[in-house]
Short mmCIF file of C-alpha atoms and ligand atoms in Angstrom, two decimals:
data_model
loop_
_atom_site.label_atom_id
_atom_site.label_comp_id
_atom_site.label_asym_id
_atom_site.label_seq_id
_atom_site.Cartn_x
_atom_site.Cartn_y
_atom_site.Cartn_z
CA UNK A 133 -5.55 -17.62 -13.19
CA UNK A 134 -2.23 -16.00 -12.44
CA UNK A 135 -1.72 -13.81 -9.42
CA UNK A 136 1.37 -11.63 -9.28
CA UNK A 137 2.79 -11.05 -5.79
CA UNK A 138 2.61 -12.97 -2.54
CA UNK A 139 2.17 -10.02 -0.16
CA UNK A 140 -0.85 -9.22 1.97
CA UNK A 141 -2.94 -8.63 -1.20
CA UNK A 142 -1.78 -11.63 -3.27
CA UNK A 143 -2.34 -14.06 -0.40
CA UNK A 144 -5.78 -12.51 0.26
CA UNK A 145 -6.65 -12.72 -3.42
CA UNK A 146 -5.69 -16.39 -3.51
CA UNK A 147 -7.79 -17.10 -0.41
CA UNK A 148 -10.91 -15.52 -1.96
CA UNK A 149 -10.31 -17.25 -5.26
CA UNK A 150 -9.96 -20.75 -3.94
CA UNK A 151 -12.89 -20.33 -1.54
CA UNK A 152 -15.13 -19.19 -4.40
CA UNK A 153 -13.84 -21.56 -7.09
CA UNK A 154 -12.28 -24.72 -5.63
CA UNK A 155 -12.07 -26.10 -9.17
CA UNK A 156 -10.10 -23.27 -10.79
CA UNK A 157 -6.37 -23.68 -11.07
CA UNK A 158 -4.11 -20.81 -10.22
CA UNK A 159 -0.50 -19.90 -9.47
CA UNK A 160 1.18 -17.01 -7.73
CA UNK A 161 4.36 -15.64 -9.24
CA UNK A 162 6.47 -13.87 -6.61
CA UNK A 163 9.72 -12.09 -7.42
CA UNK A 164 11.22 -12.54 -3.97
CA UNK A 165 12.32 -15.62 -2.06
CA UNK A 166 9.79 -15.08 0.68
CA UNK A 167 6.12 -14.24 0.96
CA UNK A 168 4.78 -11.22 2.92
CA UNK A 169 5.93 -8.40 0.61
CA UNK A 170 6.21 -5.15 2.61
CA UNK A 171 6.07 -6.97 5.93
CA UNK A 172 9.04 -9.17 5.04
CA UNK A 173 11.04 -6.50 3.21
CA UNK A 174 11.12 -3.79 5.84
CA UNK A 175 13.33 -4.69 8.80
CA UNK A 176 14.06 -1.35 10.47
CA UNK A 177 13.78 -0.94 14.23
CA UNK A 178 10.23 -0.52 15.45
CA UNK A 179 8.64 -1.47 12.08
CA UNK A 180 4.89 -1.54 12.61
CA UNK A 181 1.54 -0.76 11.04
CA UNK A 182 0.36 2.82 11.15
CA UNK A 183 -3.25 1.80 10.86
CA UNK A 184 -5.21 -0.53 13.15
CA UNK A 185 -5.07 -4.27 12.54
CA UNK A 186 -8.83 -4.57 12.85
CA UNK A 187 -9.02 -2.92 9.43
CA UNK A 188 -5.57 -3.86 8.09
CA UNK A 189 -6.45 -7.51 8.79
CA UNK A 190 -8.46 -9.53 6.29
CA UNK A 191 -12.24 -9.50 6.64
CA UNK A 192 -12.14 -13.30 6.68
CA UNK A 193 -9.47 -13.77 9.29
CA UNK A 194 -9.87 -12.06 12.66
CA UNK A 195 -6.87 -10.28 14.11
CA UNK A 196 -6.87 -11.64 17.65
CA UNK A 197 -3.63 -10.23 19.14
CA UNK A 198 -3.98 -7.58 21.82
CA UNK A 199 -2.08 -4.84 20.03
CA UNK A 200 -4.11 -3.10 17.34
CA UNK A 201 -1.10 -1.12 16.12
CA UNK A 202 1.01 -4.19 15.49
CA UNK A 203 4.69 -4.77 14.89
CA UNK A 204 5.99 -5.92 11.48
CA UNK A 205 6.93 -9.47 12.46
CA UNK A 206 3.39 -10.15 13.86
CA UNK A 207 1.83 -8.89 10.64
CA UNK A 208 4.19 -11.06 8.61
CA UNK A 209 3.26 -14.08 10.70
CA UNK A 210 -0.45 -13.30 10.13
CA UNK A 211 0.06 -13.28 6.34
CA UNK A 212 2.15 -16.48 6.54
CA UNK A 213 -0.47 -18.21 8.64
CA UNK A 214 -3.17 -17.29 6.08
CA UNK A 215 -1.03 -18.79 3.31
CA UNK A 216 -0.30 -21.94 5.32
CA UNK A 217 -3.91 -22.51 6.43
CA UNK A 218 -5.31 -22.32 2.92
CA UNK A 219 -2.58 -24.37 1.25
CA UNK A 220 -1.81 -21.20 -0.65
CA UNK A 221 1.92 -21.55 -0.02
CA UNK A 222 2.11 -24.50 -2.40
CA UNK A 223 0.82 -22.31 -5.25
CA UNK A 224 3.60 -19.78 -5.00
CA UNK A 225 6.49 -19.87 -7.47
CA UNK A 226 9.15 -17.81 -5.75
CA UNK A 227 11.87 -15.88 -7.58
CA UNK A 228 9.62 -15.41 -10.62
CA UNK A 229 9.50 -11.76 -11.60
CA UNK A 230 6.75 -11.08 -14.11
CA UNK A 231 8.03 -8.73 -16.76
CA UNK A 232 5.48 -8.81 -19.58
CA UNK A 233 1.94 -9.99 -20.27
CA UNK A 234 0.29 -10.06 -23.68
CA UNK A 235 -3.42 -10.57 -24.20
CA UNK A 236 -4.75 -12.25 -27.30
CA UNK A 237 -8.44 -11.78 -28.03
CA UNK A 238 -8.25 -14.55 -30.60
CA UNK A 239 -6.95 -17.05 -28.07
CA UNK A 240 -8.79 -15.41 -25.19
CA UNK A 241 -5.81 -15.69 -22.91
CA UNK A 242 -2.78 -13.90 -21.57
CA UNK A 243 0.74 -15.05 -22.29
CA UNK A 244 2.75 -14.06 -19.28
CA UNK A 245 6.52 -13.83 -19.31
CA UNK A 246 8.53 -14.05 -16.10
CA UNK A 247 12.21 -13.92 -15.37
CA UNK A 248 13.72 -16.34 -12.86
CA UNK A 249 15.53 -14.11 -10.41
CA UNK A 250 18.07 -16.78 -9.51
CA UNK A 251 19.03 -17.97 -12.99
CA UNK A 252 17.83 -15.20 -15.37
CA UNK A 253 15.91 -17.93 -17.26
CA UNK A 254 12.69 -16.75 -18.97
CA UNK A 255 9.50 -18.64 -18.18
CA UNK A 256 6.24 -18.36 -20.15
CA UNK A 257 2.79 -19.42 -19.19
CA UNK A 258 -0.75 -18.72 -20.34
CA UNK A 259 -3.74 -17.82 -18.18
CA UNK A 260 -7.31 -16.75 -18.71
CA UNK A 261 -7.25 -14.09 -16.04
CA UNK A 262 -4.31 -11.97 -14.86
CA UNK A 263 -4.43 -10.43 -11.41
CA UNK A 264 -1.63 -8.08 -10.30
CA UNK A 265 -1.09 -7.72 -6.54
CA UNK A 266 2.32 -6.15 -6.77
CA UNK A 267 1.95 -3.40 -4.19
CA UNK A 268 2.75 0.16 -5.14
CA UNK A 269 6.47 0.76 -4.97
CA UNK A 270 9.83 -0.39 -6.27
CA UNK A 271 11.38 -3.17 -4.24
CA UNK A 272 14.93 -2.75 -5.50
CA UNK A 273 15.39 0.87 -4.47
CA UNK A 274 13.86 3.34 -2.03
CA UNK A 275 13.78 7.07 -2.83
CA UNK A 276 16.82 9.09 -1.80
CA UNK A 277 17.27 12.64 -3.05
CA UNK A 278 20.76 13.78 -4.09
CA UNK A 279 22.45 15.06 -0.93
CA UNK A 280 25.40 17.35 -1.60
CA UNK A 281 28.58 16.20 0.14
CA UNK A 282 27.21 12.68 0.91
CA UNK A 283 30.66 11.28 0.11
CA UNK A 284 32.20 13.45 2.83
CA UNK A 285 30.24 11.78 5.63
CA UNK A 286 32.33 8.90 7.02
CA UNK A 287 29.55 7.00 8.85
CA UNK A 288 26.81 4.78 7.54
CA UNK A 289 24.01 6.41 5.44
CA UNK A 290 21.10 4.01 5.56
CA UNK A 291 17.77 3.90 3.70
CA UNK A 292 15.15 2.12 5.85
CA UNK A 293 14.19 -0.05 2.90
CA UNK A 294 17.63 -1.65 2.94
CA UNK A 295 18.33 -1.92 6.68
CA UNK A 296 21.71 -3.66 7.41
CA UNK A 297 21.07 -6.39 9.97
CA UNK A 298 24.34 -5.52 11.76
CA UNK A 299 23.84 -1.74 11.97
CA UNK A 300 25.16 -0.77 15.39
CA UNK A 301 23.77 2.56 16.62
CA UNK A 302 23.90 1.88 20.37
CA UNK A 303 25.27 4.99 22.13
CA UNK A 304 25.63 6.84 18.82
CA UNK A 305 24.20 10.09 17.53
CA UNK A 306 21.64 9.50 14.86
CA UNK A 307 20.04 11.89 12.41
CA UNK A 308 16.85 10.61 10.75
CA UNK A 309 15.93 12.63 7.66
CA UNK A 310 12.22 12.66 7.00
CA UNK A 311 8.87 13.28 8.60
CA UNK A 312 6.64 10.50 7.31
CA UNK A 313 5.40 7.27 8.89
CA UNK A 314 8.82 5.62 8.72
CA UNK A 315 10.64 8.53 10.37
CA UNK A 316 8.15 8.80 13.22
CA UNK A 317 8.42 5.05 13.79
CA UNK A 318 12.22 5.00 13.70
CA UNK A 319 12.88 7.94 15.97
CA UNK A 320 11.42 6.59 19.25
CA UNK A 321 12.57 3.05 18.46
CA UNK A 322 16.18 4.07 17.82
CA UNK A 323 16.15 6.51 20.75
CA UNK A 324 15.91 3.54 23.12
CA UNK A 325 19.53 2.63 22.33
CA UNK A 326 21.13 5.63 20.62
CA UNK A 327 22.86 8.46 22.46
CA UNK A 328 20.40 10.84 20.79
CA UNK A 329 18.15 10.79 17.73
CA UNK A 330 17.33 13.94 15.75
CA UNK A 331 14.41 13.89 13.37
CA UNK A 332 15.42 16.36 10.64
CA UNK A 333 12.39 17.43 8.63
CA UNK A 334 11.94 19.91 5.82
CA UNK A 335 8.35 20.55 6.93
CA UNK A 336 6.00 19.19 9.60
CA UNK A 337 3.44 16.43 9.23
CA UNK A 338 0.12 15.89 11.07
CA UNK A 339 0.76 13.38 13.83
CA UNK A 340 -1.92 11.90 16.05
CA UNK A 341 -1.50 9.54 18.95
CA UNK A 342 -3.59 6.37 19.30
CA UNK A 343 -3.64 3.75 22.06
CA UNK A 344 -1.57 0.74 20.87
CA UNK A 345 -4.20 -1.48 22.38
CA UNK A 346 -7.82 -0.72 21.48
CA UNK A 347 -9.70 -0.28 24.84
CA UNK A 348 -13.03 -1.29 23.33
CA UNK A 349 -11.58 -4.46 21.83
CA UNK A 350 -9.97 -5.19 25.17
CA UNK A 351 -13.34 -4.88 26.96
CA UNK A 352 -15.31 -6.83 24.36
CA UNK A 353 -12.83 -9.68 24.47
CA UNK A 354 -14.06 -10.51 27.93
CA UNK A 355 -17.65 -11.09 26.82
CA UNK A 356 -17.61 -11.93 23.09
CA UNK A 357 -15.93 -14.63 20.93
CA UNK A 358 -12.94 -13.43 18.79
CA UNK A 359 -14.87 -13.32 15.54
CA UNK A 360 -17.59 -11.07 17.00
CA UNK A 361 -14.99 -8.78 18.69
CA UNK A 362 -13.13 -8.45 15.37
CA UNK A 363 -16.29 -7.62 13.33
CA UNK A 364 -17.50 -5.09 15.90
CA UNK A 365 -14.18 -3.28 16.34
CA UNK A 366 -13.60 -3.33 12.59
CA UNK A 367 -16.90 -1.56 11.97
CA UNK A 368 -16.30 0.84 14.82
CA UNK A 369 -12.94 1.78 13.27
CA UNK A 370 -14.27 1.99 9.74
CA UNK A 371 -17.02 4.41 10.85
CA UNK A 372 -14.78 6.54 13.04
CA UNK A 373 -12.04 6.79 10.44
CA UNK A 374 -14.49 7.58 7.66
CA UNK A 375 -16.08 10.32 9.75
CA UNK A 376 -12.69 11.71 10.72
CA UNK A 377 -11.59 11.80 7.08
CA UNK A 378 -14.82 13.48 5.96
CA UNK A 379 -14.52 16.01 8.78
CA UNK A 380 -10.90 16.70 7.78
CA UNK A 381 -12.02 17.55 4.23
CA UNK A 382 -15.08 19.60 5.24
CA UNK A 383 -13.95 21.29 8.45
CA UNK A 384 -10.14 21.35 8.22
CA UNK A 385 -9.77 24.16 10.79
CA UNK A 386 -11.64 22.18 13.45
CA UNK A 387 -9.55 19.08 12.78
CA UNK A 388 -6.34 21.11 12.88
CA UNK A 389 -7.31 22.48 16.30
CA UNK A 390 -8.15 18.96 17.53
CA UNK A 391 -4.83 17.48 16.40
CA UNK A 392 -2.89 20.43 17.75
CA UNK A 393 -4.50 20.08 21.21
CA UNK A 394 -3.29 16.48 21.35
CA UNK A 395 0.21 17.43 20.28
CA UNK A 396 0.43 20.29 22.73
CA UNK A 397 -0.70 18.09 25.61
CA UNK A 398 1.88 15.46 24.78
CA UNK A 399 4.90 17.79 24.46
CA UNK A 400 6.80 19.65 27.19
CA UNK A 401 5.57 23.10 28.22
CA UNK A 402 6.90 25.89 25.97
CA UNK A 403 7.73 23.51 23.05
CA UNK A 404 7.73 25.26 19.66
CA UNK A 405 4.69 23.44 18.27
CA UNK A 406 4.28 25.99 15.48
CA UNK A 407 7.71 25.34 14.08
CA UNK A 408 7.79 21.55 14.29
CA UNK A 409 4.24 20.28 14.35
CA UNK A 410 2.15 22.78 12.32
CA UNK A 411 1.93 21.58 8.72
CA UNK A 412 1.34 24.07 5.91
CA UNK A 413 -1.36 21.88 4.29
CA UNK A 414 -4.75 20.71 5.49
CA UNK A 415 -5.28 17.34 7.30
CA UNK A 416 -5.36 14.47 4.78
CA UNK A 417 -3.93 16.51 1.90
CA UNK A 418 -1.14 14.06 2.68
CA UNK A 419 -1.25 10.80 4.62
CA UNK A 420 -1.55 11.39 8.35
CA UNK A 421 0.86 9.77 10.78
CA UNK A 422 -0.25 7.77 13.80
CA UNK A 423 1.98 7.14 16.79
CA UNK A 424 1.00 4.41 19.30
CA UNK A 425 0.74 5.67 22.85
CA UNK A 426 2.43 8.96 21.78
CA UNK A 427 5.79 7.19 21.66
CA UNK A 428 7.44 9.93 19.55
CA UNK A 429 6.29 12.67 21.94
CA UNK A 430 7.46 10.65 24.97
CA UNK A 431 10.97 10.35 23.44
CA UNK A 432 11.02 14.13 22.89
CA UNK A 433 9.87 14.74 26.45
CA UNK A 434 12.57 12.44 27.76
CA UNK A 435 15.21 14.27 25.79
CA UNK A 436 16.39 11.16 23.91
CA UNK A 437 14.96 12.54 20.65
CA UNK A 438 14.43 15.98 19.16
CA UNK A 439 13.00 17.53 16.03
CA UNK A 440 14.79 20.05 13.77
CA UNK A 441 12.82 21.75 10.98
CA UNK A 442 15.23 23.06 8.40
CA UNK A 443 16.66 22.30 4.97
CA UNK A 444 19.94 20.52 4.25
CA UNK A 445 22.79 22.54 2.73
CA UNK A 446 25.29 19.72 2.65
CA UNK A 447 26.51 16.57 4.40
CA UNK A 448 29.87 17.11 6.05
CA UNK A 449 32.59 15.08 7.72
CA UNK A 450 30.73 15.63 11.05
CA UNK A 451 27.13 15.26 10.04
CA UNK A 452 24.65 17.52 8.32
CA UNK A 453 24.99 21.30 7.71
CA UNK A 454 21.67 23.09 7.50
CA UNK A 455 20.69 26.13 5.47
CA UNK A 456 20.25 28.06 8.77
CA UNK A 457 23.97 27.57 9.36
CA UNK A 458 23.50 25.05 12.17
CA UNK A 459 25.37 21.76 11.96
CA UNK A 460 23.88 18.50 13.30
CA UNK A 461 26.64 16.18 14.39
CA UNK A 462 25.96 12.52 13.64
CA UNK A 463 27.56 9.09 13.63
CA UNK A 464 24.76 7.50 11.59
CA UNK A 465 22.38 9.08 9.06
CA UNK A 466 19.08 7.50 8.15
CA UNK A 467 17.39 8.71 4.99
CA UNK A 468 13.68 8.02 5.67
CA UNK A 469 12.95 9.91 2.45
CA UNK A 470 10.36 7.54 1.01
CA UNK A 471 9.57 5.14 -1.70
CA UNK A 472 9.64 5.09 -5.48
CA UNK A 473 6.11 4.46 -6.59
CA UNK A 474 5.57 1.81 -9.20
CA UNK A 475 2.31 0.74 -10.75
CA UNK A 476 1.57 -2.95 -11.45
CA UNK A 477 5.10 -4.00 -10.62
CA UNK A 478 6.54 -2.39 -13.75
CA UNK A 479 4.95 -5.13 -15.89
CA UNK A 480 4.68 -4.32 -19.62
CA UNK A 481 1.13 -4.94 -20.79
CA UNK A 482 0.26 -5.60 -24.41
CA UNK A 483 -3.29 -6.08 -25.75
CA UNK A 484 -3.66 -7.70 -29.18
CA UNK A 485 -0.26 -6.47 -30.26
CA UNK A 486 -0.62 -2.92 -28.93
CA UNK A 487 1.46 -1.84 -25.89
CA UNK A 488 -0.73 -0.42 -23.11
CA UNK A 489 0.29 3.15 -22.24
CA UNK A 490 -0.81 3.42 -18.63
CA UNK A 491 -1.42 7.21 -18.60
CA UNK A 492 -3.81 6.75 -21.50
CA UNK A 493 -5.98 4.31 -19.56
CA UNK A 494 -8.58 5.01 -16.91
CA UNK A 495 -9.12 2.91 -13.77
CA UNK A 496 -12.40 1.04 -13.46
CA UNK A 497 -13.55 0.86 -9.80
CA UNK A 498 -9.88 1.42 -8.89
CA UNK A 499 -9.04 -2.16 -9.85
CA UNK A 500 -9.09 -2.57 -13.66
CA UNK A 501 -7.89 -0.60 -16.68
CA UNK A 502 -10.02 0.63 -19.54
CA UNK A 503 -9.42 -1.43 -22.65
CA UNK A 504 -7.46 -4.16 -20.86
CA UNK A 505 -9.39 -7.44 -20.83
CA UNK A 506 -9.42 -10.10 -18.06
CA UNK A 507 -7.04 -8.21 -15.85
CA UNK A 508 -7.37 -6.78 -12.36
CA UNK A 509 -5.00 -5.11 -9.96
CA UNK A 510 -5.22 -4.70 -6.20
CA UNK A 511 -4.32 -1.32 -4.76
CA UNK A 512 -5.58 -0.26 -1.29
CA UNK A 513 -6.97 2.96 0.02
CA UNK A 514 -4.71 5.93 0.68
CA UNK A 515 -6.92 7.30 3.46
CA UNK A 516 -7.77 4.00 5.21
CA UNK A 517 -6.32 0.55 5.64
CA UNK A 518 -5.07 -1.09 2.47
CA UNK A 519 -6.84 -4.38 3.09
CA UNK A 520 -10.33 -2.86 3.19
CA UNK A 521 -10.05 -2.21 -0.55
CA UNK A 522 -7.95 -5.30 -1.24
CA UNK A 523 -10.72 -7.56 0.20
CA UNK A 524 -13.39 -5.68 -1.78
CA UNK A 525 -11.33 -6.04 -4.97
CA UNK A 526 -11.06 -9.80 -4.40
CA UNK A 527 -14.79 -10.09 -3.81
CA UNK A 528 -15.48 -8.16 -7.01
CA UNK A 529 -13.09 -10.25 -9.14
CA UNK A 530 -14.74 -13.41 -7.82
CA UNK A 531 -18.24 -12.08 -8.61
CA UNK A 532 -17.05 -11.08 -12.09
CA UNK A 533 -15.61 -14.53 -12.73
CA UNK A 534 -18.82 -16.18 -11.50
CA UNK A 535 -20.84 -13.96 -13.85
CA UNK A 536 -18.62 -14.87 -16.80
CA UNK A 537 -18.83 -18.57 -15.97
CA UNK A 538 -22.63 -18.39 -15.62
CA UNK A 539 -23.02 -16.71 -19.07
CA UNK A 540 -20.27 -18.54 -20.88
CA UNK A 541 -18.21 -15.38 -21.42
CA UNK A 542 -14.49 -15.73 -21.90
CA UNK A 543 -13.67 -12.00 -22.00
CA UNK A 544 -14.62 -9.02 -19.86
CA UNK A 545 -13.22 -5.57 -20.50
CA UNK A 546 -14.12 -2.22 -19.02
CA UNK A 547 -14.72 0.36 -21.77
CA UNK A 548 -15.54 4.08 -21.45
CA UNK A 549 -18.98 4.03 -23.09
CA UNK A 550 -20.12 7.31 -21.53
CA UNK A 551 -18.71 10.26 -23.58
CA UNK A 552 -19.28 12.74 -20.72
CA UNK A 553 -16.62 11.10 -18.48
CA UNK A 554 -13.62 13.34 -18.15
CA UNK A 555 -10.24 12.38 -16.77
CA UNK A 556 -8.48 13.42 -13.56
CA UNK A 557 -5.19 12.45 -11.84
CA UNK A 558 -5.46 9.08 -10.02
CA UNK A 559 -4.55 10.46 -6.62
CA UNK A 560 -5.19 13.85 -5.05
CA UNK A 561 -2.39 13.67 -2.49
CA UNK A 562 0.11 16.54 -2.51
CA UNK A 563 2.99 14.47 -1.10
CA UNK A 564 6.24 14.63 -3.04
CA UNK A 565 6.40 10.85 -3.61
CA UNK A 566 2.96 10.89 -5.23
CA UNK A 567 3.59 13.99 -7.38
CA UNK A 568 6.94 12.56 -8.58
CA UNK A 569 5.21 9.54 -10.17
CA UNK A 570 1.69 10.62 -11.06
CA UNK A 571 2.40 11.15 -14.77
CA UNK A 572 3.25 7.44 -15.16
CA UNK A 573 -0.04 6.29 -13.59
CA UNK A 574 -3.43 5.64 -15.16
CA UNK A 575 -6.09 8.33 -14.75
CA UNK A 576 -9.35 8.20 -12.88
CA UNK A 577 -12.64 9.46 -14.32
CA UNK A 578 -15.06 12.19 -13.26
CA UNK A 579 -17.84 9.73 -12.44
CA UNK A 580 -18.73 6.21 -11.47
CA UNK A 581 -17.45 3.59 -12.15
CA UNK A 582 -14.23 5.40 -13.19
CA UNK A 583 -14.02 7.62 -10.14
CA UNK A 584 -11.77 6.51 -7.30
CA UNK A 585 -13.81 7.24 -4.25
CA UNK A 586 -11.45 6.18 -1.46
CA UNK A 587 -14.52 5.46 0.66
CA UNK A 588 -15.05 1.93 2.00
CA UNK A 589 -18.66 2.42 3.04
CA UNK A 590 -19.70 3.71 -0.41
CA UNK A 591 -17.57 1.07 -2.13
CA UNK A 592 -19.45 -1.68 -0.32
CA UNK A 593 -22.56 -0.54 -2.20
CA UNK A 594 -20.97 -0.51 -5.64
CA UNK A 595 -18.18 -3.10 -5.42
CA UNK A 596 -19.64 -5.71 -3.11
CA UNK A 597 -23.27 -5.36 -4.13
CA UNK A 598 -23.44 -3.31 -7.40
CA UNK A 599 -24.41 -4.80 -10.78
CA UNK A 600 -21.63 -6.62 -12.62
CA UNK A 601 -23.22 -5.90 -16.01
CA UNK A 602 -23.19 -2.09 -15.60
CA UNK A 603 -22.82 -0.94 -19.22
CA UNK A 604 -19.16 -0.13 -18.85
CA UNK A 605 -18.02 -3.75 -18.42
CA UNK A 606 -18.29 -5.39 -21.84
CA UNK A 607 -18.52 -9.15 -22.17
CA UNK A 608 -17.90 -11.48 -25.06
CA UNK A 609 -17.14 -15.11 -25.64
CA UNK A 610 -14.62 -16.63 -27.97
CA UNK A 611 -15.16 -20.23 -28.89
CA UNK A 612 -12.11 -22.29 -28.00
CA UNK A 613 -9.63 -22.63 -30.91
CA UNK A 614 -10.36 -26.33 -31.46
CA UNK A 615 -14.07 -25.55 -31.83
CA UNK A 616 -13.28 -22.68 -34.29
CA UNK A 617 -10.93 -24.87 -36.25
CA UNK A 618 -13.55 -27.59 -36.38
CA UNK A 619 -16.26 -25.22 -37.61
CA UNK A 620 -13.90 -23.73 -40.21
CA UNK A 621 -13.03 -27.21 -41.41
CA UNK A 622 -16.70 -28.16 -41.71
CA UNK A 623 -17.47 -24.92 -43.59
C1 FAD B 294 6.80 0.55 5.88
C2 FAD B 294 5.39 0.46 5.43
C3 FAD B 294 4.33 0.47 6.37
C4 FAD B 294 3.03 0.36 5.94
N1 FAD B 294 2.01 0.41 6.87
C5 FAD B 294 0.75 0.36 6.45
C6 FAD B 294 -0.34 0.39 7.38
O1 FAD B 294 -0.13 0.52 8.60
N2 FAD B 294 -1.60 0.39 6.93
C7 FAD B 294 -1.88 0.27 5.59
O2 FAD B 294 -3.03 0.24 5.24
N3 FAD B 294 -0.86 0.22 4.71
C8 FAD B 294 0.41 0.27 5.10
N4 FAD B 294 1.41 0.21 4.13
C9 FAD B 294 1.10 -0.03 2.75
C10 FAD B 294 1.35 -1.55 2.54
O3 FAD B 294 2.27 -1.75 1.57
C11 FAD B 294 0.08 -2.32 2.44
O4 FAD B 294 -0.62 -2.26 3.63
C12 FAD B 294 0.25 -3.82 2.11
O5 FAD B 294 1.25 -4.44 2.80
C13 FAD B 294 0.44 -3.99 0.67
O6 FAD B 294 0.36 -5.33 0.37
P1 FAD B 294 0.52 -5.84 -1.13
O7 FAD B 294 0.49 -7.27 -1.09
O8 FAD B 294 -0.51 -5.15 -1.95
O9 FAD B 294 1.91 -5.23 -1.62
P2 FAD B 294 3.34 -5.60 -1.09
O10 FAD B 294 3.40 -5.82 0.36
O11 FAD B 294 4.23 -4.55 -1.64
O12 FAD B 294 3.67 -6.99 -1.81
C14 FAD B 294 3.76 -7.05 -3.21
C15 FAD B 294 4.49 -8.34 -3.58
O13 FAD B 294 4.50 -8.43 -5.00
C16 FAD B 294 5.79 -8.80 -5.44
N5 FAD B 294 5.99 -8.27 -6.79
C17 FAD B 294 6.00 -6.97 -7.16
N6 FAD B 294 6.20 -6.84 -8.51
C18 FAD B 294 6.32 -8.08 -8.97
C19 FAD B 294 6.54 -8.68 -10.23
N7 FAD B 294 6.66 -7.88 -11.34
N8 FAD B 294 6.63 -10.00 -10.39
C20 FAD B 294 6.49 -10.82 -9.30
N9 FAD B 294 6.30 -10.34 -8.05
C21 FAD B 294 6.16 -9.02 -7.89
C22 FAD B 294 6.74 -8.18 -4.41
O14 FAD B 294 7.97 -8.85 -4.40
C23 FAD B 294 5.94 -8.34 -3.13
O15 FAD B 294 6.21 -9.57 -2.48
C24 FAD B 294 2.74 0.28 4.56
C25 FAD B 294 3.79 0.33 3.63
C26 FAD B 294 5.09 0.41 4.06
C27 FAD B 294 6.15 0.43 2.99
#
């Protein structure tokens, strides 16, 4: 087995794999020098989860810290601990960027090519199963639109993905461009030291406040052991979040009113909520932002932060000039303008000599590609915590491997056997960062098992418990080469 990526997903995958098959050998190829992926890469002030750790944590490892909206370093430590405890760390080959993988049906294995990041040397290895846990975005470069006049601004222009350790913003005027999870995290965190922080957004986002510490978890901790608290609060959160998402899709007006009430109560009297906190789209057409204990609203109330909703005409020597004519003066500009999405870490896949064109494939259960044998990928939910789906994916891959072992199969490949399945875009988000990349992604199908349901409760039924041999997953066995050679010789 080869796992690509030593982030939250890759470490979780390795845990499941070695628990289920102590006898199988595996390695993890990781492009970076450290494990932890996202939680090691992002170092901006205030970095934290924007979903609760009772669902962002692994199913097999209770999150026991008091804060349920946790800071980045604590999440990184949790991933590191998981890797240490299971001896997974020893299986990681750091600075190995996987660039290409070619499947041979004749040999029944993948030949995987990696590049050593330190020396540029090419490394090749073969594996029976290839499992890509590479996250969903480019690590080398965040997304920054072209800003006219950027060269005129004399101060630092920083993308949160590449935060300079020595960035000094104490007592300075900061403009944060963006309105997503990163911007709403950065603004209150930087406002603690900066002279003033302005969040400059093109359009508003739905923002809801959540207690940083779950009050039910806090109460249960007094009477139940950690494992039981974790399981209970995890289920409570899964159910509440699923209901909230379903309600958002079915009764958007009611959910809009509910969110707005919260925002109005948290902001000063007379605040222009319509202008700055009334999105043009429905809740969950784009990812919703959570702020722990209303920290963003508190900073606005205090006057240490403010929101401006406008479009940028140009950067200037003094800051940012807006299309309305207003100029925002700044010493530091932060471009919290998002990520560049990247599917399966940019790895080139080839099957029996034919390059795999991702947009021509369809995702099977949101974890495999039609026509691509012995290969899985881990991608989390967009409307719930990533790890809920990552854990289910791991469980499914282990069940599939056990099925193959039990029947002597060496190859499993999802094939579209139902001619009535039609294709649809993989994601239905309307966010710019999704729309920018969607044409490079595989498709989803109109029905099971090709449809991406983004629903943990339903996925438990099909992914954790559903039949492995479902008509779409095709199995075959190839006798090992020596056996074939021997039978040819005897013939
Ligand atoms: C700032 C930020 C906050 C987030 N907050 C949340 C949250 O609160 N809740 C939530 O559910 N999700 C959140 N997410 C999504 C988040 O990325 C996932 O929760 C989770 O961390 C993903 O883990 P992963 O292991 O799948 O991917 P990553 O963390 O991206 O790790 C992937 C690893 O694979 C390696 N890799 C990639 N390509 C290759 C290659 N070709 N060869 C070798 N190695 C490779 C990378 O170097 C990296 O170490 C957040 C994302 C960001 C950017």
